[in-house]
Tab-separated table of C-alpha atoms and ligand atoms in Angstrom:
chain	number	residue	atom	x	y	z
A	1394	MET	CA	107.569	43.706	34.986
A	1395	ARG	CA	105.306	46.704	35.222
A	1396	ILE	CA	102.406	46.392	37.614
A	1397	LEU	CA	99.378	48.580	38.247
A	1398	VAL	CA	97.844	48.531	41.731
A	1399	VAL	CA	94.440	50.125	42.238
A	1400	GLY	CA	94.002	51.510	45.739
A	1401	LYS	CA	94.947	54.245	48.165
A	1402	GLY	CA	94.819	52.868	51.696
A	1403	GLY	CA	97.140	50.971	53.996
A	1404	ARG	CA	96.344	47.696	52.238
A	1405	ALA	CA	97.436	49.164	48.888
A	1406	HIS	CA	100.628	50.583	50.407
A	1407	ALA	CA	101.503	47.223	51.996
A	1408	MET	CA	100.912	45.336	48.742
A	1409	VAL	CA	102.790	47.918	46.661
A	1410	TRP	CA	105.746	47.781	49.082
A	1411	LYS	CA	105.865	43.992	48.834
A	1412	LEU	CA	105.489	43.909	45.044
A	1413	ALA	CA	108.199	46.549	44.571
A	1414	SER	CA	110.623	44.419	46.618
A	1415	SER	CA	110.540	41.706	43.925
A	1416	LYS	CA	113.563	41.479	41.617
A	1417	LYS	CA	111.132	40.841	38.771
A	1418	VAL	CA	109.600	44.308	39.107
A	1419	LEU	CA	110.743	47.425	37.286
A	1420	LYS	CA	107.863	49.683	38.200
A	1421	VAL	CA	104.700	49.690	40.275
A	1422	TYR	CA	102.085	52.280	39.374
A	1423	VAL	CA	99.448	53.013	42.014
A	1424	ALA	CA	96.106	54.613	41.237
A	1425	PRO	CA	95.777	56.904	43.080
A	1426	GLY	CA	98.104	55.777	45.908
A	1427	ASN	CA	99.071	57.980	48.855
A	1428	ALA	CA	102.099	59.863	50.199
A	1429	GLY	CA	103.574	56.647	51.616
A	1430	CYS	CA	103.390	54.810	48.266
A	1431	ALA	CA	105.100	57.773	46.584
A	1432	LEU	CA	108.077	57.388	48.934
A	1433	GLU	CA	108.732	53.743	47.928
A	1434	LYS	CA	111.464	52.899	45.415
A	1435	LYS	CA	110.213	51.874	41.943
A	1436	VAL	CA	106.718	53.191	42.787
A	1437	GLN	CA	104.803	55.995	41.087
A	1438	ASN	CA	101.376	57.327	42.015
A	1439	ILE	CA	99.051	58.211	39.164
A	1440	SER	CA	96.102	60.526	39.581
A	1441	ILE	CA	93.289	58.219	38.577
A	1442	GLU	CA	90.631	57.338	41.149
A	1443	ILE	CA	89.825	53.699	41.982
A	1444	ASP	CA	86.467	53.735	40.212
A	1445	GLU	CA	87.588	55.492	37.004
A	1446	ILE	CA	87.672	52.196	35.188
A	1447	GLU	CA	88.013	53.406	31.603
A	1448	LYS	CA	90.903	55.690	32.547
A	1449	LEU	CA	92.591	52.775	34.323
A	1450	VAL	CA	92.169	50.574	31.234
A	1451	SER	CA	93.692	53.287	28.971
A	1452	PHE	CA	96.601	53.818	31.349
A	1453	ALA	CA	97.319	50.081	31.573
A	1454	LYS	CA	97.333	49.810	27.772
A	1455	GLU	CA	99.545	52.853	27.304
A	1456	LYS	CA	102.133	51.612	29.830
A	1457	LYS	CA	101.865	47.989	28.623
A	1458	ILE	CA	101.564	46.729	32.159
A	1459	ASP	CA	102.091	43.009	32.813
A	1460	PHE	CA	99.237	42.744	35.253
A	1461	ALA	CA	96.992	44.783	37.511
A	1462	LEU	CA	95.990	44.107	41.078
A	1463	ALA	CA	92.754	45.474	42.427
A	1464	GLY	CA	92.613	46.429	46.087
A	1465	PRO	CA	89.225	47.854	47.069
A	1466	ALA	CA	85.859	46.124	46.714
A	1467	VAL	CA	84.319	49.223	45.107
A	1468	ALA	CA	86.456	48.810	41.968
A	1469	LEU	CA	85.806	45.060	41.760
A	1470	ILE	CA	82.069	45.466	42.189
A	1471	LYS	CA	82.101	48.090	39.453
A	1472	GLY	CA	83.582	45.530	37.065
A	1473	LEU	CA	87.254	46.510	36.946
A	1474	VAL	CA	88.500	42.953	36.392
A	1475	ASP	CA	85.833	42.261	33.739
A	1476	ARG	CA	86.876	45.337	31.737
A	1477	PHE	CA	90.604	44.566	31.981
A	1478	THR	CA	89.928	40.973	30.903
A	1479	GLN	CA	87.845	42.157	27.913
A	1480	GLU	CA	90.841	44.252	26.845
A	1481	GLY	CA	93.217	41.311	27.236
A	1482	ILE	CA	95.028	42.822	30.242
A	1483	ARG	CA	95.669	40.479	33.127
A	1484	CYS	CA	94.089	41.641	36.379
A	1485	PHE	CA	94.083	39.708	39.632
A	1486	GLY	CA	90.817	40.131	41.490
A	1487	THR	CA	87.234	38.967	41.478
A	1488	SER	CA	84.840	39.523	38.601
A	1489	GLN	CA	81.771	41.664	39.155
A	1490	LYS	CA	79.623	38.553	39.567
A	1491	ALA	CA	82.001	36.863	42.010
A	1492	SER	CA	82.180	40.090	44.032
A	1493	GLN	CA	78.525	39.563	44.966
A	1494	LEU	CA	79.801	37.488	47.880
A	1495	GLU	CA	80.810	40.795	49.450
A	1496	ALA	CA	78.485	43.223	47.672
A	1497	SER	CA	75.335	41.594	49.013
A	1498	LYS	CA	75.164	40.133	52.503
A	1499	SER	CA	71.831	38.501	51.631
A	1500	TYR	CA	73.362	36.799	48.567
A	1501	ALA	CA	76.259	35.581	50.726
A	1502	LYS	CA	73.940	34.230	53.436
A	1503	ALA	CA	71.741	32.437	50.902
A	1504	PHE	CA	74.897	30.999	49.269
A	1505	LEU	CA	76.147	29.715	52.624
A	1506	LYS	CA	72.787	28.117	53.364
A	1507	ARG	CA	72.488	26.589	49.863
A	1508	TYR	CA	75.832	24.837	50.145
A	1509	LYS	CA	75.577	23.968	53.848
A	1510	ILE	CA	78.633	26.016	54.793
A	1511	PRO	CA	78.271	26.808	58.515
A	1512	THR	CA	76.923	30.241	59.367
A	1513	SER	CA	74.516	31.795	61.897
A	1514	GLU	CA	70.715	31.821	61.517
A	1515	TYR	CA	69.391	34.888	59.729
A	1516	GLU	CA	66.484	36.626	57.980
A	1517	VAL	CA	66.491	39.339	55.310
A	1518	PHE	CA	64.144	42.376	55.371
A	1519	SER	CA	63.391	45.358	53.206
A	1520	ASP	CA	60.216	46.398	55.036
A	1521	ILE	CA	60.553	48.197	58.376
A	1522	GLU	CA	57.348	46.900	60.024
A	1523	THR	CA	58.122	43.260	59.206
A	1524	ALA	CA	61.670	43.622	60.502
A	1525	LEU	CA	60.453	45.257	63.739
A	1526	SER	CA	57.867	42.515	64.400
A	1527	TYR	CA	60.573	39.908	63.809
A	1528	LEU	CA	62.778	41.668	66.380
A	1529	ASP	CA	59.906	41.594	68.920
A	1530	LYS	CA	60.295	37.810	68.997
A	1531	LYS	CA	64.082	37.876	69.389
A	1532	GLU	CA	66.530	38.494	72.200
A	1533	ALA	CA	69.648	40.668	72.342
A	1534	PRO	CA	72.487	40.657	71.582
A	1535	ILE	CA	71.552	40.440	67.930
A	1536	VAL	CA	73.321	41.539	64.745
A	1537	VAL	CA	71.922	43.951	62.142
A	1538	LYS	CA	73.792	44.261	58.844
A	1539	ALA	CA	73.301	46.598	55.903
A	1540	ASP	CA	72.984	44.380	52.819
A	1541	GLY	CA	75.398	46.377	50.644
A	1542	LEU	CA	78.891	47.830	50.939
A	1543	ALA	CA	79.451	50.089	53.948
A	1544	SER	CA	83.258	50.049	54.321
A	1545	GLY	CA	83.095	47.563	57.193
A	1546	LYS	CA	80.879	49.931	59.173
A	1547	GLY	CA	77.459	48.503	58.288
A	1548	VAL	CA	77.400	45.891	61.038
A	1549	ILE	CA	75.676	46.733	64.307
A	1550	VAL	CA	76.009	44.305	67.193
A	1551	ALA	CA	72.954	45.486	69.126
A	1552	GLN	CA	73.043	44.993	72.885
A	1553	SER	CA	69.284	45.516	73.203
A	1554	ILE	CA	66.262	44.983	70.942
A	1555	ARG	CA	65.687	48.730	71.148
A	1556	GLU	CA	69.153	49.356	69.672
A	1557	ALA	CA	68.534	46.738	66.963
A	1558	LYS	CA	65.236	48.425	66.051
A	1559	LYS	CA	66.948	51.799	65.769
A	1560	ALA	CA	69.599	50.304	63.463
A	1561	VAL	CA	66.910	48.700	61.286
A	1562	ILE	CA	64.954	51.947	61.040
A	1563	ASP	CA	68.077	54.008	60.263
A	1564	MET	CA	69.189	51.602	57.559
A	1565	LEU	CA	65.832	50.963	55.908
A	1566	ASN	CA	64.897	54.649	55.992
A	1567	GLY	CA	68.113	55.345	54.079
A	1568	ASN	CA	69.452	57.545	56.889
A	1569	CYS	CA	72.758	55.742	56.921
A	1570	PHE	CA	74.598	53.750	54.255
A	1571	GLY	CA	72.224	54.996	51.518
A	1572	ASP	CA	71.327	52.228	49.045
A	1573	ALA	CA	73.563	49.771	50.867
A	1574	GLY	CA	71.012	49.823	53.693
A	1575	SER	CA	67.886	49.381	51.582
A	1576	ARG	CA	67.843	45.764	52.696
A	1577	VAL	CA	69.035	44.421	56.047
A	1578	VAL	CA	70.145	41.059	57.326
A	1579	ILE	CA	69.262	40.312	60.940
A	1580	GLU	CA	71.268	37.453	62.330
A	1581	GLU	CA	71.978	35.516	65.461
A	1582	TYR	CA	74.905	36.787	67.560
A	1583	ILE	CA	77.672	34.231	68.057
A	1584	GLU	CA	80.216	34.289	70.880
A	1585	GLY	CA	83.807	33.358	70.226
A	1586	GLU	CA	87.099	34.471	68.701
A	1587	GLU	CA	87.130	35.977	65.267
A	1588	CYS	CA	89.698	35.162	62.616
A	1589	SER	CA	90.334	36.734	59.208
A	1590	PHE	CA	91.226	33.865	56.897
A	1591	ILE	CA	92.397	35.188	53.539
A	1592	VAL	CA	93.388	33.098	50.523
A	1593	MET	CA	94.375	33.693	46.921
A	1594	SER	CA	92.274	31.668	44.492
A	1595	ASP	CA	92.772	30.818	40.826
A	1596	GLY	CA	89.219	29.508	40.510
A	1597	ASN	CA	90.158	25.933	41.457
A	1598	ASN	CA	93.102	26.026	43.819
A	1599	ILE	CA	93.923	28.249	46.757
A	1600	LEU	CA	97.018	29.632	48.436
A	1601	PRO	CA	96.230	30.538	52.054
A	1602	MET	CA	97.777	33.583	53.694
A	1603	VAL	CA	98.702	33.338	57.378
A	1604	PRO	CA	95.629	33.736	59.629
A	1605	CYS	CA	95.141	37.134	61.170
A	1606	GLN	CA	92.969	38.810	63.802
A	1607	ASP	CA	91.485	42.229	63.267
A	1608	HIS	CA	90.142	44.725	65.828
A	1609	LYS	CA	87.046	46.197	64.185
A	1610	ARG	CA	85.695	48.230	67.103
A	1611	LYS	CA	86.894	51.747	67.681
A	1612	GLY	CA	87.346	51.527	71.445
A	1613	GLU	CA	89.646	49.608	73.746
A	1614	GLY	CA	88.426	46.191	74.858
A	1615	ASP	CA	86.604	45.874	71.498
A	1616	THR	CA	83.928	48.400	72.411
A	1617	GLY	CA	82.284	51.226	70.517
A	1618	VAL	CA	81.359	51.550	66.868
A	1619	ASN	CA	82.515	49.257	64.095
A	1620	THR	CA	85.240	50.689	61.879
A	1621	GLY	CA	87.171	49.409	58.878
A	1622	GLY	CA	89.673	48.037	61.429
A	1623	MET	CA	91.827	49.718	64.094
A	1624	GLY	CA	94.601	47.131	64.149
A	1625	ALA	CA	95.484	43.543	63.336
A	1626	TYR	CA	98.041	40.899	64.147
A	1627	SER	CA	99.302	37.528	63.043
A	1628	PRO	CA	99.706	34.705	64.012
A	1629	VAL	CA	96.491	33.918	65.873
A	1630	LYS	CA	97.307	31.352	68.590
A	1631	LEU	CA	93.895	29.711	68.406
A	1632	VAL	CA	94.235	29.051	64.684
A	1633	THR	CA	96.690	26.165	64.749
A	1634	PRO	CA	97.830	24.475	61.503
A	1635	GLU	CA	95.179	21.789	62.200
A	1636	LEU	CA	92.420	24.382	62.569
A	1637	SER	CA	93.611	26.130	59.383
A	1638	GLU	CA	93.256	22.811	57.557
A	1639	ARG	CA	89.719	22.460	58.884
A	1640	ILE	CA	88.876	26.007	57.777
A	1641	VAL	CA	90.086	25.194	54.266
A	1642	LYS	CA	88.269	21.856	54.153
A	1643	GLU	CA	84.977	22.918	55.761
A	1644	ILE	CA	84.671	26.483	54.471
A	1645	VAL	CA	87.124	27.854	51.920
A	1646	GLN	CA	87.434	25.029	49.393
A	1647	PRO	CA	83.660	24.314	49.455
A	1648	THR	CA	83.112	28.031	48.726
A	1649	ILE	CA	85.490	28.063	45.735
A	1650	ASP	CA	84.074	24.751	44.441
A	1651	ALA	CA	80.432	25.810	44.794
A	1652	MET	CA	81.120	29.112	43.025
A	1653	ARG	CA	82.727	27.304	40.090
A	1654	GLU	CA	80.586	24.181	39.820
A	1655	LYS	CA	77.163	25.255	41.055
A	1656	GLU	CA	76.938	29.015	40.593
A	1657	LEU	CA	79.046	28.832	37.392
A	1658	ILE	CA	81.020	31.868	38.600
A	1659	PRO	CA	84.717	30.943	38.892
A	1660	TYR	CA	86.090	32.714	41.949
A	1661	LYS	CA	89.479	34.196	41.076
A	1662	GLY	CA	91.039	36.739	43.382
A	1663	PHE	CA	91.395	37.161	47.118
A	1664	LEU	CA	88.760	35.519	49.263
A	1665	TYR	CA	88.564	36.894	52.791
A	1666	THR	CA	86.425	34.813	55.098
A	1667	GLY	CA	85.591	36.253	58.512
A	1668	ILE	CA	85.160	33.236	60.780
A	1669	MET	CA	83.882	32.928	64.330
A	1670	ILE	CA	85.388	30.088	66.375
A	1671	ASP	CA	83.379	29.193	69.471
A	1672	ASN	CA	84.612	27.551	72.688
A	1673	GLU	CA	83.958	24.073	71.308
A	1674	GLY	CA	85.952	24.817	68.154
A	1675	ASN	CA	82.859	25.109	65.944
A	1676	LEU	CA	83.376	27.350	62.928
A	1677	LYS	CA	80.857	29.775	61.482
A	1678	VAL	CA	81.254	32.184	58.586
A	1679	LEU	CA	80.503	35.762	59.628
A	1680	GLU	CA	81.148	37.361	56.245
A	1681	TYR	CA	82.882	37.056	52.923
A	1682	ASN	CA	84.939	39.837	51.367
A	1683	CYS	CA	86.200	39.690	47.794
A	1684	ARG	CA	89.500	41.427	48.567
A	1685	PHE	CA	92.385	41.453	50.998
A	1686	GLY	CA	91.558	42.838	54.427
A	1687	ASP	CA	92.650	46.257	55.600
A	1688	PRO	CA	94.488	46.385	58.033
A	1689	GLU	CA	95.071	42.605	57.736
A	1690	ALA	CA	97.233	43.088	54.628
A	1691	GLN	CA	99.738	45.131	56.621
A	1692	PRO	CA	100.906	42.414	59.086
A	1693	VAL	CA	100.427	39.638	56.504
A	1694	MET	CA	102.629	41.393	53.911
A	1695	MET	CA	105.250	42.016	56.633
A	1696	ARG	CA	105.370	38.251	57.295
A	1697	LEU	CA	105.407	37.174	53.637
A	1698	GLN	CA	108.955	36.195	52.643
A	1699	SER	CA	108.302	34.547	49.277
A	1700	ASP	CA	107.738	36.572	46.116
A	1701	PHE	CA	104.218	38.046	46.027
A	1702	VAL	CA	104.621	38.722	42.287
A	1703	GLU	CA	105.246	35.026	41.618
A	1704	HIS	CA	102.170	34.049	43.634
A	1705	ILE	CA	99.968	36.454	41.684
A	1706	VAL	CA	101.307	35.294	38.330
A	1707	ALA	CA	100.727	31.664	39.393
A	1708	ALA	CA	97.144	32.592	40.336
A	1709	LEU	CA	96.582	34.337	37.001
A	1710	GLU	CA	97.863	31.221	35.222
A	1711	GLY	CA	95.824	28.739	37.288
A	1712	ARG	CA	98.872	27.188	38.964
A	1713	LEU	CA	98.231	27.872	42.647
A	1714	ASP	CA	98.239	24.129	43.416
A	1715	LYS	CA	102.041	24.216	42.926
A	1716	GLU	CA	102.661	27.441	44.900
A	1717	VAL	CA	104.063	27.484	48.398
A	1718	ALA	CA	104.232	30.714	50.361
A	1719	LYS	CA	107.089	31.206	52.804
A	1720	TRP	CA	106.378	33.096	56.022
A	1721	ASP	CA	108.473	34.867	58.614
A	1722	GLU	CA	108.171	32.888	61.861
A	1723	ARG	CA	108.002	36.149	63.774
A	1724	ALA	CA	104.774	37.864	64.772
A	1725	ALA	CA	103.519	41.033	63.098
A	1726	LEU	CA	101.199	43.602	64.660
A	1727	CYS	CA	99.676	46.725	63.155
A	1728	VAL	CA	98.234	49.718	65.043
A	1729	VAL	CA	96.068	52.101	63.032
A	1730	ALA	CA	96.129	55.824	63.728
A	1731	ALA	CA	93.086	57.833	62.651
A	1732	PRO	CA	91.541	61.232	63.361
A	1733	ARG	CA	89.655	61.195	66.661
A	1734	GLU	CA	86.271	61.564	64.923
A	1735	TYR	CA	86.812	58.552	62.620
A	1736	PRO	CA	84.615	56.903	61.263
A	1737	GLU	CA	82.326	59.955	61.418
A	1738	LYS	CA	82.967	63.047	59.331
A	1739	PHE	CA	86.114	65.007	60.132
A	1740	GLN	CA	88.549	67.607	58.828
A	1741	ALA	CA	91.368	66.397	56.592
A	1742	GLY	CA	94.599	68.351	56.086
A	1743	ALA	CA	96.348	67.988	59.471
A	1744	VAL	CA	100.151	67.941	59.137
A	1745	ILE	CA	101.688	64.618	60.257
A	1746	ARG	CA	104.889	64.990	62.299
A	1747	GLY	CA	107.504	62.538	63.479
A	1748	LEU	CA	107.474	60.060	60.592
A	1749	ASP	CA	111.206	60.622	60.071
A	1750	THR	CA	111.967	59.736	63.702
A	1751	ILE	CA	110.976	56.072	63.342
A	1752	ASP	CA	114.271	54.207	63.509
A	1753	ASP	CA	113.320	50.642	64.482
A	1754	PRO	CA	114.281	48.445	61.495
A	1755	ASN	CA	111.471	46.055	62.397
A	1756	VAL	CA	108.821	48.756	62.020
A	1757	LYS	CA	107.192	49.871	58.803
A	1758	VAL	CA	104.729	52.756	58.680
A	1759	PHE	CA	102.205	52.106	55.941
A	1760	HIS	CA	100.153	55.135	54.984
A	1761	SER	CA	96.399	54.705	54.978
A	1762	GLY	CA	95.109	58.181	54.186
A	1763	THR	CA	97.803	60.761	53.457
A	1764	PHE	CA	98.912	63.100	50.707
A	1765	LEU	CA	101.720	65.560	50.043
A	1766	ASN	CA	100.551	69.192	50.165
A	1767	ASP	CA	102.037	72.039	48.119
A	1768	GLU	CA	104.532	72.760	50.906
A	1769	GLY	CA	105.848	69.194	50.698
A	1770	GLU	CA	104.298	68.230	54.041
A	1771	ILE	CA	102.548	64.895	54.578
A	1772	VAL	CA	98.977	65.608	55.653
A	1773	THR	CA	95.899	63.583	56.585
A	1774	THR	CA	93.070	62.850	54.148
A	1775	VAL	CA	89.793	61.112	54.947
A	1776	GLY	CA	89.463	57.798	56.809
A	1777	ARG	CA	92.262	56.037	58.612
A	1778	THR	CA	95.673	57.764	58.468
A	1779	LEU	CA	98.593	55.430	59.250
A	1780	SER	CA	99.180	51.725	59.908
A	1781	VAL	CA	102.243	51.357	62.109
A	1782	THR	CA	103.300	47.726	61.695
A	1783	ALA	CA	106.043	45.857	63.522
A	1784	LEU	CA	107.676	42.443	63.395
A	1785	GLY	CA	108.715	40.949	66.715
A	1786	ASP	CA	109.816	37.680	68.301
A	1787	SER	CA	106.382	37.451	69.919
A	1788	ILE	CA	103.096	39.347	69.742
A	1789	GLN	CA	104.259	41.178	72.896
A	1790	ASP	CA	107.524	42.209	71.231
A	1791	ALA	CA	105.746	43.303	68.032
A	1792	GLN	CA	103.240	45.234	70.151
A	1793	ASN	CA	106.024	46.999	72.106
A	1794	ARG	CA	107.736	47.982	68.859
A	1795	ALA	CA	104.557	49.229	67.158
A	1796	TYR	CA	103.554	51.341	70.177
A	1797	GLY	CA	107.163	52.503	70.717
A	1798	SER	CA	107.047	53.954	67.204
A	1799	ILE	CA	103.483	55.269	66.983
A	1800	LYS	CA	103.998	57.451	70.060
A	1801	LYS	CA	106.681	59.375	68.126
A	1802	ILE	CA	104.097	60.367	65.516
A	1803	ASP	CA	101.645	63.188	65.929
A	1804	PHE	CA	98.930	65.076	64.095
A	1805	GLU	CA	96.067	67.175	65.379
A	1806	GLY	CA	93.393	64.885	66.803
A	1807	ILE	CA	95.423	61.659	66.451
A	1808	TYR	CA	93.649	58.619	67.895
A	1809	TYR	CA	94.688	54.992	68.174
A	1810	ARG	CA	93.708	52.097	70.378
A	1811	LYS	CA	96.223	51.259	73.090
A	1812	ASP	CA	95.406	47.549	73.305
A	1813	ILE	CA	95.873	46.015	69.852
A	1814	GLY	CA	96.746	42.337	70.328
A	1815	TYR	CA	95.327	42.110	73.876
A	1816	ARG	CA	93.428	38.895	73.183
A	1817	ALA	CA	96.646	37.176	72.145
A	1818	LEU	CA	98.345	38.349	75.328
A	1819	GLY	CA	95.525	37.190	77.594
A	1820	VAL	CA	95.077	40.594	79.274
B	690	LIG	N1	89.457	44.669	58.388
B	690	LIG	C1	88.220	44.324	57.889
B	690	LIG	C2	88.061	44.412	56.449
B	690	LIG	O1	89.004	44.580	55.709
B	690	LIG	O2	86.933	44.281	55.999
């Protein structure tokens, strides 16, 4: 088989690595990929950007690919899957309409309310004065979200009403997130443990991935600004097989069924549900994403033992009810390295050293934002840089291995959190 993967981050590298390991696969093309993808056997980067949809369609036709897999939300929201489908090329991912669950937080909240899927109380605003008067009647902490796509950074957990007001003004004035912030959702803050619950869906049936926990904040102890994710691990102790069943029954399957039967938008692709679990075990949906998580894909792909290609083909053919995924019993933990200024603006082009010194067979370094310069050196690009991911007999063991390896890597201004997995270790 020949497969085309659209993406360039750590999630794309992890998926490409897993797909290329299948005996069924001759070649994986990645558009545009990164330096890490280029180093994988059977993998070739192609210089087409993720949103150059017509070029991707032409390439897929020319190479007669068997199917495409879309990584980032941007491509899905732009209609990548719709265009491939029109051309008769199989593409696993959500249609433009189905991607609304991620593209618009207000659509997602209204959907959740309409179908009585548990979520926090909320209001939507596009007018600054109305939003500020609403905040005058509320108490902190309170959550302010940009309605549109903001690469995971458009969520502000405000610790004071003053901070919430500033976020509202910044977003609605268009000072941050551009159009994505032209509408805001203000919602109740919920205490608890967060879980990333990701499934594959064929429109009717689902195949759940192992639950995962992500660290979205930049600073240790889950402090500081929201990022795309500074690390992730799996399993999540709190999410027992019984709780996973409840998540499917109370949240995931009702979502897939309502999309198909009520909204008349079959949901095919990855569905990522961010769920808050409170002390009493109550579940609430924090967000939907129409794609795999990043960095969640990195530990999840490390634990996947069955053939990812077979699962995707089964999803494309509407046979997920018969699919069973096999998982490594071991834990996996991923630590993300990024430039110190991330997620603000920063210089790309720093040379990455030490990658060839990683010798632990249980560690895989997925590249998140790298490219090969003219001198053949691997250098940083924008965003997150590397996702150092380890398998271990326990979260502690996986954590030791990931940190044992990441400390051998260096680039100017390297930053990573030192406490990924701390909630699982009770420290
Ligand atoms: N790690 C969070 C996300 O992928 O949105």
